[in-house]
Amino acid sequence: EAKNDLRRPWRAYQQSMSERAVSRFALRNDLSTALAGNALSLHYQPVVDMKTGGVVAFEALSRWQHPLQGAIPPDSFVPLAEETGLIVPLGRWALRQAVADFEHLRQLATPPCRLLRVAVNVSALQLAEPDFTADVAAVLESSGMAPASLCLEITESSVIDGTGRTLEALRDLKSMGVSLAIDDFGTGHSALSYLPDMPFDVLKVDKSFIDTINTSTARAEIVRGIVGMAAAVGMRVVAEGIETREQAQLLREASCHYGQGYLYSKPLPLAKAVSEFGPAQEPKPPQARANNGHH
Ligand code: C2E
Ligand code: MG
Ligand code: MG
Ligand code: MG
């Protein structure tokens, strides 16, 4: 009896392992179907100027609505896509979609004359593809979008684990005029020393730092240090995952210029972002109205 009791958890474990393998296999097929069938979409989260509250950028975040399992978070399907190589077509799709949506997003800058960027997350596997930079150039060329309006976000760990090819691709993108951001900064074994040699314009401080910024003055000082160091090498800083006014205040005191987080807005579908951040609907001038018989 006792023996059986001891075995049971192991059996349950074995069973759940094989179930997991099956469901991962199924999920991988589903993801490739989703990619082929337009079941993926992008949501957009604003990046704001912390002093003025103006919108300076939108980050594109992929969303997958599974027909049976409902919304699957990117923290689950992006690693799956990376394991299976599907991240390459997924990333190509996200880049094209975001560039197409830029036409609508660019009008949401506050003040309106300001350059607005759209930020797209890029996997290390995409950067390692020999034709990645050429593909970015082709997308920009065919859309007519200014390279400076596009920001590509690469996680700190991708950069640290990257090869010579990664750095070469980043330098090529930079020389094309594309803006580059280092994402999730502070989650890897951050080595500050490599930053001055890297072509990044923007440093995104990970949410884990922002979560604890109000727990001690030492933690706030660390963020202040990161902002100062980034500024010294010519980078601008975005704080990720700001949820409270207190965090925003501490970040302003730490001279952090830009912020992103639920305090300002959750990621929104394009239409919602446009209605939420667009200029108040102005009455159309008479000549723009449809001809309805009046002269
Ligand atoms: P990320 O690039 O660091 O994006 C920020 C994540 O934090 C997003 O999660 C966003 O929804 C979430 N977030 C923003 N503000 C707050 C906040 O105030 N509180 C909380 N709790 N969360 C906040 P999301 O959309 O689930 O994406 C997770 C990660 O998946 C992204 O992290 C990014 O690394 C990856 N990802 C998403 N879309 C793509 C894509 O198209 N390509 C690639 N390669 N990765 C993607
Ligand atoms: Mg990102
Ligand atoms: Mg991040
Ligand atoms: Mg992240």
Short mmCIF file of N, CA and C in Angstrom, two decimals, residues 180-291:
data_model
loop_
_atom_site.label_atom_id
_atom_site.label_comp_id
_atom_site.label_asym_id
_atom_site.label_seq_id
_atom_site.Cartn_x
_atom_site.Cartn_y
_atom_site.Cartn_z
N LEU A 180 17.35 51.38 -32.02
CA LEU A 180 17.50 50.08 -31.36
C LEU A 180 17.35 50.22 -29.86
N ALA A 181 16.60 49.30 -29.28
CA ALA A 181 16.41 49.32 -27.83
C ALA A 181 16.86 48.02 -27.21
N ILE A 182 17.48 48.11 -26.05
CA ILE A 182 17.83 46.92 -25.29
C ILE A 182 16.71 46.71 -24.27
N ASP A 183 16.04 45.56 -24.39
CA ASP A 183 14.82 45.28 -23.64
C ASP A 183 15.13 44.47 -22.37
N ASP A 184 14.25 44.59 -21.39
CA ASP A 184 14.35 43.80 -20.14
C ASP A 184 15.71 44.01 -19.47
N PHE A 185 16.23 45.22 -19.54
CA PHE A 185 17.55 45.48 -18.97
C PHE A 185 17.52 45.24 -17.46
N GLY A 186 18.53 44.50 -16.99
CA GLY A 186 18.64 44.22 -15.56
C GLY A 186 18.19 42.82 -15.19
N THR A 187 17.69 42.05 -16.17
CA THR A 187 17.25 40.69 -15.86
C THR A 187 18.36 39.67 -16.10
N GLY A 188 19.23 39.97 -17.03
CA GLY A 188 20.36 39.07 -17.30
C GLY A 188 21.42 39.36 -16.26
N HIS A 189 22.57 38.75 -16.41
CA HIS A 189 23.71 39.08 -15.57
C HIS A 189 24.28 40.36 -16.19
N SER A 190 23.60 41.47 -15.92
CA SER A 190 23.91 42.71 -16.61
C SER A 190 25.36 43.12 -16.45
N ALA A 191 26.03 43.25 -17.57
CA ALA A 191 27.38 43.77 -17.54
C ALA A 191 27.34 45.14 -18.19
N LEU A 192 27.43 46.17 -17.36
CA LEU A 192 27.31 47.53 -17.89
C LEU A 192 28.44 47.87 -18.85
N SER A 193 29.57 47.20 -18.67
CA SER A 193 30.76 47.56 -19.44
C SER A 193 30.58 47.39 -20.94
N TYR A 194 29.68 46.50 -21.38
CA TYR A 194 29.56 46.27 -22.81
C TYR A 194 28.73 47.35 -23.50
N LEU A 195 27.95 48.12 -22.73
CA LEU A 195 27.00 49.05 -23.34
C LEU A 195 27.60 50.12 -24.25
N PRO A 196 28.72 50.75 -23.86
CA PRO A 196 29.26 51.81 -24.73
C PRO A 196 29.65 51.31 -26.11
N ASP A 197 29.92 50.01 -26.25
CA ASP A 197 30.32 49.46 -27.54
C ASP A 197 29.14 49.01 -28.38
N MET A 198 27.94 49.15 -27.82
CA MET A 198 26.75 48.66 -28.49
C MET A 198 25.99 49.80 -29.16
N PRO A 199 25.32 49.50 -30.29
CA PRO A 199 24.66 50.58 -31.03
C PRO A 199 23.24 50.91 -30.54
N PHE A 200 22.98 50.81 -29.24
CA PHE A 200 21.62 51.05 -28.76
C PHE A 200 21.33 52.52 -28.50
N ASP A 201 20.08 52.91 -28.82
CA ASP A 201 19.62 54.27 -28.57
C ASP A 201 18.81 54.36 -27.28
N VAL A 202 18.16 53.24 -26.97
CA VAL A 202 17.20 53.22 -25.86
C VAL A 202 17.50 52.04 -24.95
N LEU A 203 17.37 52.27 -23.65
CA LEU A 203 17.54 51.20 -22.67
C LEU A 203 16.22 51.07 -21.92
N LYS A 204 15.63 49.88 -21.94
CA LYS A 204 14.37 49.66 -21.25
C LYS A 204 14.62 48.92 -19.94
N VAL A 205 14.41 49.63 -18.83
CA VAL A 205 14.66 49.03 -17.52
C VAL A 205 13.53 48.07 -17.19
N ASP A 206 13.87 46.83 -16.87
CA ASP A 206 12.87 45.79 -16.67
C ASP A 206 11.92 46.13 -15.52
N LYS A 207 10.69 45.64 -15.68
CA LYS A 207 9.63 45.83 -14.69
C LYS A 207 10.04 45.38 -13.29
N SER A 208 10.90 44.36 -13.19
CA SER A 208 11.29 43.87 -11.86
C SER A 208 11.97 44.98 -11.04
N PHE A 209 12.67 45.90 -11.70
CA PHE A 209 13.27 47.04 -10.99
C PHE A 209 12.20 48.05 -10.57
N ILE A 210 11.24 48.24 -11.46
CA ILE A 210 10.21 49.25 -11.21
C ILE A 210 9.28 48.78 -10.08
N ASP A 211 9.04 47.46 -10.05
CA ASP A 211 8.18 46.87 -9.01
C ASP A 211 8.68 47.20 -7.60
N THR A 212 10.01 47.26 -7.46
CA THR A 212 10.57 47.40 -6.11
C THR A 212 11.15 48.79 -5.87
N ILE A 213 10.94 49.70 -6.81
CA ILE A 213 11.58 51.01 -6.69
C ILE A 213 11.10 51.77 -5.45
N ASN A 214 9.88 51.49 -5.01
CA ASN A 214 9.35 52.22 -3.85
C ASN A 214 9.56 51.47 -2.53
N THR A 215 10.35 50.38 -2.55
CA THR A 215 10.54 49.65 -1.29
C THR A 215 11.73 50.17 -0.49
N SER A 216 12.69 50.80 -1.15
CA SER A 216 13.81 51.36 -0.41
C SER A 216 14.49 52.45 -1.24
N THR A 217 15.15 53.37 -0.55
CA THR A 217 15.85 54.43 -1.29
C THR A 217 17.02 53.84 -2.07
N ALA A 218 17.59 52.73 -1.56
CA ALA A 218 18.71 52.10 -2.27
C ALA A 218 18.27 51.62 -3.64
N ARG A 219 17.06 51.06 -3.71
CA ARG A 219 16.56 50.56 -4.99
C ARG A 219 16.30 51.71 -5.96
N ALA A 220 15.75 52.81 -5.45
CA ALA A 220 15.54 53.98 -6.29
C ALA A 220 16.88 54.51 -6.79
N GLU A 221 17.91 54.45 -5.93
CA GLU A 221 19.25 54.92 -6.31
C GLU A 221 19.85 54.07 -7.42
N ILE A 222 19.55 52.77 -7.41
CA ILE A 222 20.05 51.88 -8.48
C ILE A 222 19.47 52.33 -9.82
N VAL A 223 18.17 52.62 -9.83
CA VAL A 223 17.54 53.07 -11.07
C VAL A 223 18.12 54.42 -11.49
N ARG A 224 18.32 55.31 -10.52
CA ARG A 224 18.95 56.59 -10.84
C ARG A 224 20.32 56.37 -11.47
N GLY A 225 21.06 55.41 -10.93
CA GLY A 225 22.38 55.07 -11.46
C GLY A 225 22.31 54.57 -12.90
N ILE A 226 21.31 53.72 -13.17
CA ILE A 226 21.15 53.18 -14.53
C ILE A 226 20.83 54.32 -15.50
N VAL A 227 19.93 55.23 -15.08
CA VAL A 227 19.55 56.36 -15.95
C VAL A 227 20.78 57.23 -16.23
N GLY A 228 21.57 57.51 -15.19
CA GLY A 228 22.75 58.36 -15.35
C GLY A 228 23.77 57.73 -16.27
N MET A 229 23.98 56.43 -16.06
CA MET A 229 24.95 55.69 -16.88
C MET A 229 24.49 55.66 -18.35
N ALA A 230 23.20 55.41 -18.56
CA ALA A 230 22.67 55.37 -19.93
C ALA A 230 22.84 56.73 -20.60
N ALA A 231 22.52 57.80 -19.86
CA ALA A 231 22.65 59.15 -20.41
C ALA A 231 24.11 59.44 -20.78
N ALA A 232 25.02 58.96 -19.95
CA ALA A 232 26.45 59.22 -20.19
C ALA A 232 26.92 58.60 -21.51
N VAL A 233 26.31 57.50 -21.92
CA VAL A 233 26.70 56.90 -23.19
C VAL A 233 25.68 57.21 -24.30
N GLY A 234 24.84 58.23 -24.05
CA GLY A 234 23.96 58.73 -25.11
C GLY A 234 22.67 57.96 -25.33
N MET A 235 22.26 57.18 -24.33
CA MET A 235 21.00 56.44 -24.48
C MET A 235 19.88 57.09 -23.69
N ARG A 236 18.66 56.91 -24.17
CA ARG A 236 17.49 57.34 -23.41
C ARG A 236 16.91 56.13 -22.69
N VAL A 237 16.22 56.38 -21.59
CA VAL A 237 15.73 55.28 -20.76
C VAL A 237 14.21 55.24 -20.74
N VAL A 238 13.67 54.04 -20.91
CA VAL A 238 12.24 53.79 -20.74
C VAL A 238 12.09 52.88 -19.53
N ALA A 239 11.25 53.25 -18.57
CA ALA A 239 10.95 52.37 -17.44
C ALA A 239 9.74 51.52 -17.82
N GLU A 240 9.86 50.21 -17.68
CA GLU A 240 8.78 49.28 -18.07
C GLU A 240 7.91 48.91 -16.87
N GLY A 241 6.62 48.74 -17.14
CA GLY A 241 5.73 48.18 -16.12
C GLY A 241 5.41 49.10 -14.96
N ILE A 242 5.25 50.41 -15.25
CA ILE A 242 4.87 51.36 -14.19
C ILE A 242 3.38 51.18 -13.89
N GLU A 243 3.08 50.90 -12.65
CA GLU A 243 1.68 50.66 -12.27
C GLU A 243 1.12 51.70 -11.32
N THR A 244 1.99 52.40 -10.59
CA THR A 244 1.47 53.35 -9.59
C THR A 244 2.06 54.75 -9.79
N ARG A 245 1.31 55.73 -9.27
CA ARG A 245 1.77 57.12 -9.32
C ARG A 245 3.05 57.31 -8.52
N GLU A 246 3.14 56.55 -7.43
CA GLU A 246 4.33 56.65 -6.58
C GLU A 246 5.58 56.21 -7.37
N GLN A 247 5.46 55.13 -8.12
CA GLN A 247 6.59 54.67 -8.94
C GLN A 247 6.94 55.73 -9.97
N ALA A 248 5.91 56.31 -10.61
CA ALA A 248 6.15 57.34 -11.63
C ALA A 248 6.88 58.54 -11.02
N GLN A 249 6.46 58.94 -9.81
CA GLN A 249 7.10 60.08 -9.15
C GLN A 249 8.57 59.78 -8.86
N LEU A 250 8.84 58.58 -8.33
CA LEU A 250 10.23 58.22 -8.02
C LEU A 250 11.08 58.17 -9.29
N LEU A 251 10.46 57.72 -10.39
CA LEU A 251 11.19 57.65 -11.65
C LEU A 251 11.49 59.04 -12.19
N ARG A 252 10.54 59.96 -12.05
CA ARG A 252 10.80 61.36 -12.47
C ARG A 252 11.94 61.93 -11.64
N GLU A 253 11.91 61.64 -10.33
CA GLU A 253 13.00 62.12 -9.46
C GLU A 253 14.34 61.51 -9.85
N ALA A 254 14.30 60.30 -10.43
CA ALA A 254 15.54 59.64 -10.89
C ALA A 254 15.93 60.10 -12.30
N SER A 255 15.22 61.14 -12.82
CA SER A 255 15.48 61.72 -14.15
C SER A 255 15.18 60.76 -15.30
N CYS A 256 14.32 59.79 -15.07
CA CYS A 256 13.93 58.87 -16.15
C CYS A 256 12.92 59.59 -17.05
N HIS A 257 13.22 59.62 -18.35
CA HIS A 257 12.40 60.41 -19.27
C HIS A 257 11.11 59.74 -19.70
N TYR A 258 11.20 58.45 -19.99
CA TYR A 258 10.05 57.78 -20.61
C TYR A 258 9.57 56.61 -19.77
N GLY A 259 8.28 56.35 -19.88
CA GLY A 259 7.69 55.25 -19.11
C GLY A 259 6.61 54.53 -19.88
N GLN A 260 6.37 53.32 -19.45
CA GLN A 260 5.40 52.45 -20.11
C GLN A 260 4.80 51.60 -18.99
N GLY A 261 3.51 51.42 -19.00
CA GLY A 261 2.91 50.58 -17.95
C GLY A 261 1.43 50.80 -17.83
N TYR A 262 0.79 49.94 -17.03
CA TYR A 262 -0.66 49.99 -16.88
C TYR A 262 -1.13 51.33 -16.31
N LEU A 263 -0.25 52.06 -15.60
CA LEU A 263 -0.63 53.38 -15.10
C LEU A 263 -1.08 54.28 -16.26
N TYR A 264 -0.42 54.14 -17.38
CA TYR A 264 -0.75 54.96 -18.56
C TYR A 264 -1.76 54.25 -19.45
N SER A 265 -1.46 53.01 -19.78
CA SER A 265 -2.39 52.22 -20.59
C SER A 265 -1.90 50.79 -20.70
N LYS A 266 -2.85 49.86 -20.78
CA LYS A 266 -2.52 48.48 -21.16
C LYS A 266 -2.30 48.45 -22.67
N PRO A 267 -1.69 47.39 -23.19
CA PRO A 267 -1.64 47.24 -24.65
C PRO A 267 -3.06 47.16 -25.21
N LEU A 268 -3.31 47.85 -26.32
CA LEU A 268 -4.66 47.94 -26.88
C LEU A 268 -4.67 47.53 -28.35
N PRO A 269 -5.81 46.97 -28.82
CA PRO A 269 -5.92 46.75 -30.27
C PRO A 269 -5.79 48.09 -30.99
N LEU A 270 -5.36 48.07 -32.26
CA LEU A 270 -5.11 49.32 -33.00
C LEU A 270 -6.29 50.29 -32.93
N ALA A 271 -7.49 49.80 -33.20
CA ALA A 271 -8.66 50.69 -33.24
C ALA A 271 -8.88 51.36 -31.88
N LYS A 272 -8.65 50.60 -30.81
CA LYS A 272 -8.84 51.13 -29.46
C LYS A 272 -7.75 52.17 -29.16
N ALA A 273 -6.51 51.90 -29.59
CA ALA A 273 -5.43 52.86 -29.38
C ALA A 273 -5.75 54.17 -30.10
N VAL A 274 -6.28 54.05 -31.32
CA VAL A 274 -6.62 55.24 -32.11
C VAL A 274 -7.74 56.04 -31.42
N SER A 275 -8.78 55.35 -30.93
CA SER A 275 -9.88 56.09 -30.31
C SER A 275 -9.47 56.66 -28.95
N GLU A 276 -8.59 55.95 -28.26
CA GLU A 276 -8.16 56.36 -26.93
C GLU A 276 -7.16 57.53 -26.99
N PHE A 277 -6.22 57.47 -27.93
CA PHE A 277 -5.14 58.47 -27.97
C PHE A 277 -5.23 59.44 -29.14
N GLY A 278 -6.18 59.21 -30.04
CA GLY A 278 -6.32 60.10 -31.18
C GLY A 278 -6.88 61.44 -30.74
N PRO A 279 -6.70 62.46 -31.61
CA PRO A 279 -7.27 63.76 -31.29
C PRO A 279 -8.80 63.63 -31.25
N ALA A 280 -9.44 64.43 -30.40
CA ALA A 280 -10.90 64.39 -30.31
C ALA A 280 -11.47 64.58 -31.71
N GLN A 281 -12.47 63.79 -32.04
CA GLN A 281 -13.06 63.83 -33.38
C GLN A 281 -13.54 65.25 -33.69
N GLU A 282 -12.94 65.85 -34.74
CA GLU A 282 -13.36 67.20 -35.12
C GLU A 282 -14.43 67.11 -36.19
N PRO A 283 -15.37 68.07 -36.21
CA PRO A 283 -16.36 68.03 -37.28
C PRO A 283 -15.66 68.20 -38.62
N LYS A 284 -16.08 67.42 -39.62
CA LYS A 284 -15.41 67.47 -40.91
C LYS A 284 -15.75 68.77 -41.63
N PRO A 285 -14.74 69.36 -42.33
CA PRO A 285 -15.04 70.57 -43.10
C PRO A 285 -16.06 70.23 -44.19
N PRO A 286 -16.90 71.22 -44.59
CA PRO A 286 -18.00 70.93 -45.52
C PRO A 286 -17.55 70.24 -46.81
N GLN A 287 -16.39 70.69 -47.38
CA GLN A 287 -15.98 70.12 -48.67
C GLN A 287 -15.61 68.65 -48.55
N ALA A 288 -15.34 68.16 -47.31
CA ALA A 288 -14.97 66.77 -47.14
C ALA A 288 -16.19 65.87 -46.97
N ARG A 289 -17.36 66.48 -46.78
CA ARG A 289 -18.56 65.67 -46.59
C ARG A 289 -18.97 64.99 -47.89
N ALA A 290 -19.61 63.86 -47.74
CA ALA A 290 -20.12 63.16 -48.93
C ALA A 290 -21.16 64.04 -49.59
N ASN A 291 -21.19 63.99 -50.92
CA ASN A 291 -22.17 64.79 -51.64
C ASN A 291 -23.56 64.20 -51.42
#
